[in-house]
Amino acid sequence: MRRIRKILIMTEYFLPFLGGIEVQAYRIAREFSNRGFYVEIYTQNKTPLHRDLPLTEVLDGIKIKRIRYFKYLIPQNILRFDLIILFNFLAFPYMFLFIYIWMLRSLKVKTPYIVLIPEGGHDPNWKEFSFMTGIIKKLIMYLERHFIAYSIDKIIAVSTWEYISLANFLKENRNKIVLIPNCIDEYAYEPIKNCDQTINKLKPYVLYLGRIARRKRIDMIIEAVKDQPRINIVVVGPIHEIEAYIKIKQLVKLYHIENRFYYFGPATGLLKYCLIDNSLAVILISEHEAEGIVVKEAMARGKPVIVNDLDTFKYLIKNQVNGFIVKDINDIMEAINRLMTDQQLVKLIEVNNKYKAKMWMCKALVSRFLEVIKQDTT
């Protein structure tokens, strides 16, 4: 059996950027560190919101190395790690890493156990790429798929949708896939007694949590709520695309709802869960999602969720059991009106969501992660 002591986690961005993948990478790293493992993070020294971050840092016992030329990196001293976890399905530096591991294994050199967590990166939103960039990325992904057979030991799908999608993508290597959902912090399940009273004054409101980007379709939320004068909109998250933020502000001004729209910026911990607790519902209607961690966080708090009919949500949410699956603006308006008037349904959803969310605690899922490795190396 392989003994795991030193762990390397690679991710394009990391904290202080608060996207879903970055938060998940931190939660996994922190849980491993809490269990006594040595954990290092390799990431860029910049994010969409930050430049020239410290090249080295220690956070909660986790050593962070930020690299200026991350995309061209082959980790130094890679053989000193027992386990390497790769977040997202990046073209570079993962292509270099896959080839390097393949070469070492061809020479019968002992290498770390390699786990890939694509987080939907194998099936990106192709609309975001130019024609030529899309062609190049597809070619690189095709090559990466070939090397996965020799370089990757396990691939973690974080949702049922992703498991099925990865099986179709990897074909003959589908036996490497295992389903382990993204995890939720333990304190997401704990009651909060002292929320800021200013949050209570915003009620009733629908809450969007996530990056400010065009593909998140926050403009559609505004279109649905603009003619409902009793309902406010609260948006929380980092600005990933300044153009998307400018468009949102323009829409708010156009519809004269400045007194009903509130942008909080990034939020974590107590503030985030207070905002969830006091909301009417958490809403996420993106063009593309691998899972939508914020949806699971809302469910852990017992809150209804409003999501669109992406395949990933169809496996996670049942309509009027965990919230609402919507197709257009009219469906969003109808869902909000139903939540405003049917308290019996709201209570039923609360019970259902809290029960379902029990399976997503980080401690349990990291234990499952280690069990998979143990079974694979025994």
PDB file of N, CA and C in Angstrom, residues 205-279:
ATOM      1  N   TYR A 205     -35.084  39.309  -0.373  1.00  0.00           N
ATOM      2  CA  TYR A 205     -34.169  39.431  -1.508  1.00  0.00           C
ATOM      3  C   TYR A 205     -33.773  38.062  -2.036  1.00  0.00           C
ATOM      4  N   VAL A 206     -33.444  38.027  -3.323  1.00  0.00           N
ATOM      5  CA  VAL A 206     -32.829  36.841  -3.916  1.00  0.00           C
ATOM      6  C   VAL A 206     -31.326  37.095  -3.926  1.00  0.00           C
ATOM      7  N   LEU A 207     -30.562  36.028  -3.759  1.00  0.00           N
ATOM      8  CA  LEU A 207     -29.119  36.147  -3.567  1.00  0.00           C
ATOM      9  C   LEU A 207     -28.362  35.416  -4.665  1.00  0.00           C
ATOM     10  N   TYR A 208     -27.456  36.132  -5.321  1.00  0.00           N
ATOM     11  CA  TYR A 208     -26.513  35.505  -6.249  1.00  0.00           C
ATOM     12  C   TYR A 208     -25.149  35.460  -5.589  1.00  0.00           C
ATOM     13  N   LEU A 209     -24.531  34.277  -5.581  1.00  0.00           N
ATOM     14  CA  LEU A 209     -23.185  34.080  -5.047  1.00  0.00           C
ATOM     15  C   LEU A 209     -22.293  33.511  -6.142  1.00  0.00           C
ATOM     16  N   GLY A 210     -21.204  34.188  -6.450  1.00  0.00           N
ATOM     17  CA  GLY A 210     -20.295  33.650  -7.459  1.00  0.00           C
ATOM     18  C   GLY A 210     -19.517  34.753  -8.154  1.00  0.00           C
ATOM     19  N   ARG A 211     -18.737  34.363  -9.137  1.00  0.00           N
ATOM     20  CA  ARG A 211     -17.950  35.329  -9.893  1.00  0.00           C
ATOM     21  C   ARG A 211     -18.863  36.244 -10.703  1.00  0.00           C
ATOM     22  N   ILE A 212     -18.428  37.481 -10.869  1.00  0.00           N
ATOM     23  CA  ILE A 212     -19.142  38.411 -11.739  1.00  0.00           C
ATOM     24  C   ILE A 212     -18.585  38.215 -13.146  1.00  0.00           C
ATOM     25  N   ALA A 213     -19.325  37.488 -13.965  1.00  0.00           N
ATOM     26  CA  ALA A 213     -18.890  37.166 -15.318  1.00  0.00           C
ATOM     27  C   ALA A 213     -20.118  37.030 -16.213  1.00  0.00           C
ATOM     28  N   ARG A 214     -19.920  37.222 -17.497  1.00  0.00           N
ATOM     29  CA  ARG A 214     -21.050  37.198 -18.428  1.00  0.00           C
ATOM     30  C   ARG A 214     -21.774  35.862 -18.413  1.00  0.00           C
ATOM     31  N   ARG A 215     -21.010  34.771 -18.323  1.00  0.00           N
ATOM     32  CA  ARG A 215     -21.653  33.461 -18.407  1.00  0.00           C
ATOM     33  C   ARG A 215     -22.509  33.137 -17.191  1.00  0.00           C
ATOM     34  N   LYS A 216     -22.413  33.933 -16.131  1.00  0.00           N
ATOM     35  CA  LYS A 216     -23.247  33.721 -14.944  1.00  0.00           C
ATOM     36  C   LYS A 216     -24.655  34.302 -15.112  1.00  0.00           C
ATOM     37  N   ARG A 217     -24.851  35.129 -16.123  1.00  0.00           N
ATOM     38  CA  ARG A 217     -26.173  35.666 -16.509  1.00  0.00           C
ATOM     39  C   ARG A 217     -26.896  36.381 -15.357  1.00  0.00           C
ATOM     40  N   ILE A 218     -26.163  37.215 -14.660  1.00  0.00           N
ATOM     41  CA  ILE A 218     -26.765  38.016 -13.600  1.00  0.00           C
ATOM     42  C   ILE A 218     -27.770  38.998 -14.189  1.00  0.00           C
ATOM     43  N   ASP A 219     -27.533  39.410 -15.441  1.00  0.00           N
ATOM     44  CA  ASP A 219     -28.475  40.310 -16.112  1.00  0.00           C
ATOM     45  C   ASP A 219     -29.864  39.701 -16.224  1.00  0.00           C
ATOM     46  N   MET A 220     -29.940  38.389 -16.358  1.00  0.00           N
ATOM     47  CA  MET A 220     -31.228  37.699 -16.448  1.00  0.00           C
ATOM     48  C   MET A 220     -31.976  37.751 -15.107  1.00  0.00           C
ATOM     49  N   ILE A 221     -31.221  37.695 -14.023  1.00  0.00           N
ATOM     50  CA  ILE A 221     -31.835  37.829 -12.695  1.00  0.00           C
ATOM     51  C   ILE A 221     -32.445  39.215 -12.554  1.00  0.00           C
ATOM     52  N   ILE A 222     -31.711  40.234 -12.992  1.00  0.00           N
ATOM     53  CA  ILE A 222     -32.208  41.609 -12.918  1.00  0.00           C
ATOM     54  C   ILE A 222     -33.470  41.772 -13.757  1.00  0.00           C
ATOM     55  N   GLU A 223     -33.468  41.191 -14.961  1.00  0.00           N
ATOM     56  CA  GLU A 223     -34.647  41.268 -15.835  1.00  0.00           C
ATOM     57  C   GLU A 223     -35.872  40.634 -15.174  1.00  0.00           C
ATOM     58  N   ALA A 224     -35.660  39.556 -14.434  1.00  0.00           N
ATOM     59  CA  ALA A 224     -36.776  38.845 -13.806  1.00  0.00           C
ATOM     60  C   ALA A 224     -37.341  39.579 -12.597  1.00  0.00           C
ATOM     61  N   VAL A 225     -36.483  40.338 -11.907  1.00  0.00           N
ATOM     62  CA  VAL A 225     -36.885  40.949 -10.631  1.00  0.00           C
ATOM     63  C   VAL A 225     -37.257  42.423 -10.778  1.00  0.00           C
ATOM     64  N   LYS A 226     -36.885  43.045 -11.880  1.00  0.00           N
ATOM     65  CA  LYS A 226     -37.061  44.502 -12.020  1.00  0.00           C
ATOM     66  C   LYS A 226     -38.507  44.960 -11.861  1.00  0.00           C
ATOM     67  N   ASP A 227     -39.457  44.122 -12.251  1.00  0.00           N
ATOM     68  CA  ASP A 227     -40.866  44.498 -12.151  1.00  0.00           C
ATOM     69  C   ASP A 227     -41.548  43.948 -10.905  1.00  0.00           C
ATOM     70  N   GLN A 228     -40.750  43.467  -9.951  1.00  0.00           N
ATOM     71  CA  GLN A 228     -41.296  42.983  -8.677  1.00  0.00           C
ATOM     72  C   GLN A 228     -40.798  43.916  -7.574  1.00  0.00           C
ATOM     73  N   PRO A 229     -41.496  45.003  -7.334  1.00  0.00           N
ATOM     74  CA  PRO A 229     -40.991  46.075  -6.450  1.00  0.00           C
ATOM     75  C   PRO A 229     -40.739  45.646  -5.010  1.00  0.00           C
ATOM     76  N   ARG A 230     -41.284  44.535  -4.587  1.00  0.00           N
ATOM     77  CA  ARG A 230     -41.084  44.088  -3.209  1.00  0.00           C
ATOM     78  C   ARG A 230     -39.771  43.318  -3.042  1.00  0.00           C
ATOM     79  N   ILE A 231     -39.171  42.875  -4.139  1.00  0.00           N
ATOM     80  CA  ILE A 231     -38.016  41.987  -4.073  1.00  0.00           C
ATOM     81  C   ILE A 231     -36.733  42.747  -4.378  1.00  0.00           C
ATOM     82  N   ASN A 232     -35.729  42.569  -3.525  1.00  0.00           N
ATOM     83  CA  ASN A 232     -34.405  43.137  -3.740  1.00  0.00           C
ATOM     84  C   ASN A 232     -33.469  42.096  -4.352  1.00  0.00           C
ATOM     85  N   ILE A 233     -32.352  42.566  -4.876  1.00  0.00           N
ATOM     86  CA  ILE A 233     -31.325  41.685  -5.450  1.00  0.00           C
ATOM     87  C   ILE A 233     -30.015  41.934  -4.714  1.00  0.00           C
ATOM     88  N   VAL A 234     -29.425  40.867  -4.192  1.00  0.00           N
ATOM     89  CA  VAL A 234     -28.120  40.965  -3.528  1.00  0.00           C
ATOM     90  C   VAL A 234     -27.134  40.104  -4.314  1.00  0.00           C
ATOM     91  N   VAL A 235     -26.037  40.716  -4.734  1.00  0.00           N
ATOM     92  CA  VAL A 235     -24.997  40.042  -5.513  1.00  0.00           C
ATOM     93  C   VAL A 235     -23.713  40.017  -4.702  1.00  0.00           C
ATOM     94  N   VAL A 236     -23.124  38.835  -4.592  1.00  0.00           N
ATOM     95  CA  VAL A 236     -21.913  38.645  -3.791  1.00  0.00           C
ATOM     96  C   VAL A 236     -20.896  37.859  -4.599  1.00  0.00           C
ATOM     97  N   GLY A 237     -19.670  38.387  -4.716  1.00  0.00           N
ATOM     98  CA  GLY A 237     -18.635  37.641  -5.403  1.00  0.00           C
ATOM     99  C   GLY A 237     -17.589  38.547  -6.026  1.00  0.00           C
ATOM    100  N   PRO A 238     -16.455  37.972  -6.407  1.00  0.00           N
ATOM    101  CA  PRO A 238     -15.373  38.757  -7.023  1.00  0.00           C
ATOM    102  C   PRO A 238     -15.711  39.134  -8.461  1.00  0.00           C
ATOM    103  N   ILE A 239     -15.200  40.267  -8.905  1.00  0.00           N
ATOM    104  CA  ILE A 239     -15.405  40.706 -10.289  1.00  0.00           C
ATOM    105  C   ILE A 239     -14.379  40.001 -11.172  1.00  0.00           C
ATOM    106  N   HIS A 240     -14.846  39.035 -11.929  1.00  0.00           N
ATOM    107  CA  HIS A 240     -13.976  38.272 -12.824  1.00  0.00           C
ATOM    108  C   HIS A 240     -13.835  38.976 -14.172  1.00  0.00           C
ATOM    109  N   GLU A 241     -14.909  39.630 -14.620  1.00  0.00           N
ATOM    110  CA  GLU A 241     -14.911  40.381 -15.875  1.00  0.00           C
ATOM    111  C   GLU A 241     -15.487  41.765 -15.613  1.00  0.00           C
ATOM    112  N   ILE A 242     -14.679  42.773 -15.755  1.00  0.00           N
ATOM    113  CA  ILE A 242     -15.139  44.135 -15.481  1.00  0.00           C
ATOM    114  C   ILE A 242     -16.259  44.535 -16.427  1.00  0.00           C
ATOM    115  N   GLU A 243     -16.244  44.008 -17.663  1.00  0.00           N
ATOM    116  CA  GLU A 243     -17.306  44.325 -18.616  1.00  0.00           C
ATOM    117  C   GLU A 243     -18.660  43.835 -18.116  1.00  0.00           C
ATOM    118  N   ALA A 244     -18.674  42.665 -17.496  1.00  0.00           N
ATOM    119  CA  ALA A 244     -19.921  42.120 -16.965  1.00  0.00           C
ATOM    120  C   ALA A 244     -20.450  42.984 -15.820  1.00  0.00           C
ATOM    121  N   TYR A 245     -19.546  43.455 -14.974  1.00  0.00           N
ATOM    122  CA  TYR A 245     -19.943  44.316 -13.856  1.00  0.00           C
ATOM    123  C   TYR A 245     -20.508  45.649 -14.369  1.00  0.00           C
ATOM    124  N   ILE A 246     -19.867  46.217 -15.389  1.00  0.00           N
ATOM    125  CA  ILE A 246     -20.347  47.481 -15.956  1.00  0.00           C
ATOM    126  C   ILE A 246     -21.736  47.307 -16.555  1.00  0.00           C
ATOM    127  N   LYS A 247     -21.959  46.187 -17.248  1.00  0.00           N
ATOM    128  CA  LYS A 247     -23.273  45.930 -17.829  1.00  0.00           C
ATOM    129  C   LYS A 247     -24.349  45.814 -16.750  1.00  0.00           C
ATOM    130  N   ILE A 248     -24.011  45.153 -15.645  1.00  0.00           N
ATOM    131  CA  ILE A 248     -24.963  45.008 -14.538  1.00  0.00           C
ATOM    132  C   ILE A 248     -25.347  46.374 -13.985  1.00  0.00           C
ATOM    133  N   LYS A 249     -24.352  47.221 -13.755  1.00  0.00           N
ATOM    134  CA  LYS A 249     -24.620  48.569 -13.233  1.00  0.00           C
ATOM    135  C   LYS A 249     -25.453  49.389 -14.211  1.00  0.00           C
ATOM    136  N   GLN A 250     -25.216  49.220 -15.494  1.00  0.00           N
ATOM    137  CA  GLN A 250     -25.999  49.931 -16.500  1.00  0.00           C
ATOM    138  C   GLN A 250     -27.454  49.483 -16.488  1.00  0.00           C
ATOM    139  N   LEU A 251     -27.681  48.190 -16.346  1.00  0.00           N
ATOM    140  CA  LEU A 251     -29.048  47.677 -16.286  1.00  0.00           C
ATOM    141  C   LEU A 251     -29.780  48.189 -15.045  1.00  0.00           C
ATOM    142  N   VAL A 252     -29.089  48.178 -13.927  1.00  0.00           N
ATOM    143  CA  VAL A 252     -29.681  48.670 -12.674  1.00  0.00           C
ATOM    144  C   VAL A 252     -30.106  50.130 -12.825  1.00  0.00           C
ATOM    145  N   LYS A 253     -29.266  50.914 -13.447  1.00  0.00           N
ATOM    146  CA  LYS A 253     -29.591  52.329 -13.671  1.00  0.00           C
ATOM    147  C   LYS A 253     -30.712  52.486 -14.679  1.00  0.00           C
ATOM    148  N   LEU A 254     -30.689  51.681 -15.738  1.00  0.00           N
ATOM    149  CA  LEU A 254     -31.719  51.751 -16.778  1.00  0.00           C
ATOM    150  C   LEU A 254     -33.113  51.488 -16.215  1.00  0.00           C
ATOM    151  N   TYR A 255     -33.195  50.510 -15.318  1.00  0.00           N
ATOM    152  CA  TYR A 255     -34.494  50.124 -14.756  1.00  0.00           C
ATOM    153  C   TYR A 255     -34.832  50.864 -13.458  1.00  0.00           C
ATOM    154  N   HIS A 256     -33.974  51.799 -13.072  1.00  0.00           N
ATOM    155  CA  HIS A 256     -34.209  52.637 -11.889  1.00  0.00           C
ATOM    156  C   HIS A 256     -34.436  51.785 -10.629  1.00  0.00           C
ATOM    157  N   ILE A 257     -33.566  50.786 -10.453  1.00  0.00           N
ATOM    158  CA  ILE A 257     -33.692  49.931  -9.265  1.00  0.00           C
ATOM    159  C   ILE A 257     -32.455  50.043  -8.372  1.00  0.00           C
ATOM    160  N   GLU A 258     -31.805  51.203  -8.405  1.00  0.00           N
ATOM    161  CA  GLU A 258     -30.608  51.404  -7.590  1.00  0.00           C
ATOM    162  C   GLU A 258     -30.875  51.168  -6.106  1.00  0.00           C
ATOM    163  N   ASN A 259     -32.101  51.455  -5.661  1.00  0.00           N
ATOM    164  CA  ASN A 259     -32.443  51.285  -4.240  1.00  0.00           C
ATOM    165  C   ASN A 259     -32.820  49.847  -3.899  1.00  0.00           C
ATOM    166  N   ARG A 260     -32.783  48.969  -4.898  1.00  0.00           N
ATOM    167  CA  ARG A 260     -33.139  47.559  -4.656  1.00  0.00           C
ATOM    168  C   ARG A 260     -32.008  46.604  -5.034  1.00  0.00           C
ATOM    169  N   PHE A 261     -30.898  47.144  -5.459  1.00  0.00           N
ATOM    170  CA  PHE A 261     -29.763  46.317  -5.879  1.00  0.00           C
ATOM    171  C   PHE A 261     -28.578  46.565  -4.944  1.00  0.00           C
ATOM    172  N   TYR A 262     -27.982  45.488  -4.422  1.00  0.00           N
ATOM    173  CA  TYR A 262     -26.883  45.608  -3.464  1.00  0.00           C
ATOM    174  C   TYR A 262     -25.745  44.674  -3.877  1.00  0.00           C
ATOM    175  N   TYR A 263     -24.559  45.259  -4.078  1.00  0.00           N
ATOM    176  CA  TYR A 263     -23.377  44.463  -4.392  1.00  0.00           C
ATOM    177  C   TYR A 263     -22.424  44.495  -3.197  1.00  0.00           C
ATOM    178  N   PHE A 264     -22.093  43.314  -2.656  1.00  0.00           N
ATOM    179  CA  PHE A 264     -21.290  43.199  -1.445  1.00  0.00           C
ATOM    180  C   PHE A 264     -19.819  42.909  -1.723  1.00  0.00           C
ATOM    181  N   GLY A 265     -19.449  42.620  -2.979  1.00  0.00           N
ATOM    182  CA  GLY A 265     -18.087  42.169  -3.228  1.00  0.00           C
ATOM    183  C   GLY A 265     -17.924  40.734  -2.736  1.00  0.00           C
ATOM    184  N   PRO A 266     -16.686  40.223  -2.646  1.00  0.00           N
ATOM    185  CA  PRO A 266     -16.475  38.862  -2.134  1.00  0.00           C
ATOM    186  C   PRO A 266     -16.885  38.756  -0.665  1.00  0.00           C
ATOM    187  N   ALA A 267     -17.426  37.611  -0.294  1.00  0.00           N
ATOM    188  CA  ALA A 267     -17.818  37.382   1.108  1.00  0.00           C
ATOM    189  C   ALA A 267     -17.513  35.938   1.484  1.00  0.00           C
ATOM    190  N   THR A 268     -17.055  35.744   2.707  1.00  0.00           N
ATOM    191  CA  THR A 268     -16.762  34.402   3.203  1.00  0.00           C
ATOM    192  C   THR A 268     -17.322  34.248   4.608  1.00  0.00           C
ATOM    193  N   GLY A 269     -17.252  33.025   5.099  1.00  0.00           N
ATOM    194  CA  GLY A 269     -17.564  32.743   6.494  1.00  0.00           C
ATOM    195  C   GLY A 269     -18.915  33.250   6.960  1.00  0.00           C
ATOM    196  N   LEU A 270     -18.901  33.941   8.098  1.00  0.00           N
ATOM    197  CA  LEU A 270     -20.124  34.385   8.761  1.00  0.00           C
ATOM    198  C   LEU A 270     -20.984  35.262   7.856  1.00  0.00           C
ATOM    199  N   LEU A 271     -20.373  36.222   7.177  1.00  0.00           N
ATOM    200  CA  LEU A 271     -21.142  37.123   6.326  1.00  0.00           C
ATOM    201  C   LEU A 271     -21.851  36.356   5.216  1.00  0.00           C
ATOM    202  N   LYS A 272     -21.128  35.445   4.563  1.00  0.00           N
ATOM    203  CA  LYS A 272     -21.730  34.687   3.461  1.00  0.00           C
ATOM    204  C   LYS A 272     -22.931  33.874   3.937  1.00  0.00           C
ATOM    205  N   TYR A 273     -22.772  33.198   5.060  1.00  0.00           N
ATOM    206  CA  TYR A 273     -23.863  32.345   5.518  1.00  0.00           C
ATOM    207  C   TYR A 273     -25.009  33.154   6.122  1.00  0.00           C
ATOM    208  N   CYS A 274     -24.720  34.313   6.655  1.00  0.00           N
ATOM    209  CA  CYS A 274     -25.792  35.211   7.093  1.00  0.00           C
ATOM    210  C   CYS A 274     -26.616  35.696   5.901  1.00  0.00           C
ATOM    211  N   LEU A 275     -25.930  36.020   4.815  1.00  0.00           N
ATOM    212  CA  LEU A 275     -26.633  36.447   3.605  1.00  0.00           C
ATOM    213  C   LEU A 275     -27.502  35.323   3.046  1.00  0.00           C
ATOM    214  N   ILE A 276     -26.977  34.099   3.083  1.00  0.00           N
ATOM    215  CA  ILE A 276     -27.778  32.958   2.635  1.00  0.00           C
ATOM    216  C   ILE A 276     -28.994  32.767   3.528  1.00  0.00           C
ATOM    217  N   ASP A 277     -28.784  32.785   4.843  1.00  0.00           N
ATOM    218  CA  ASP A 277     -29.862  32.522   5.793  1.00  0.00           C
ATOM    219  C   ASP A 277     -31.018  33.510   5.662  1.00  0.00           C
ATOM    220  N   ASN A 278     -30.707  34.756   5.364  1.00  0.00           N
ATOM    221  CA  ASN A 278     -31.738  35.781   5.306  1.00  0.00           C
ATOM    222  C   ASN A 278     -32.359  35.963   3.922  1.00  0.00           C
ATOM    223  N   SER A 279     -31.860  35.211   2.948  1.00  0.00           N
ATOM    224  CA  SER A 279     -32.378  35.346   1.589  1.00  0.00           C
ATOM    225  C   SER A 279     -33.677  34.581   1.400  1.00  0.00           C
TER     226      SER A 279
END
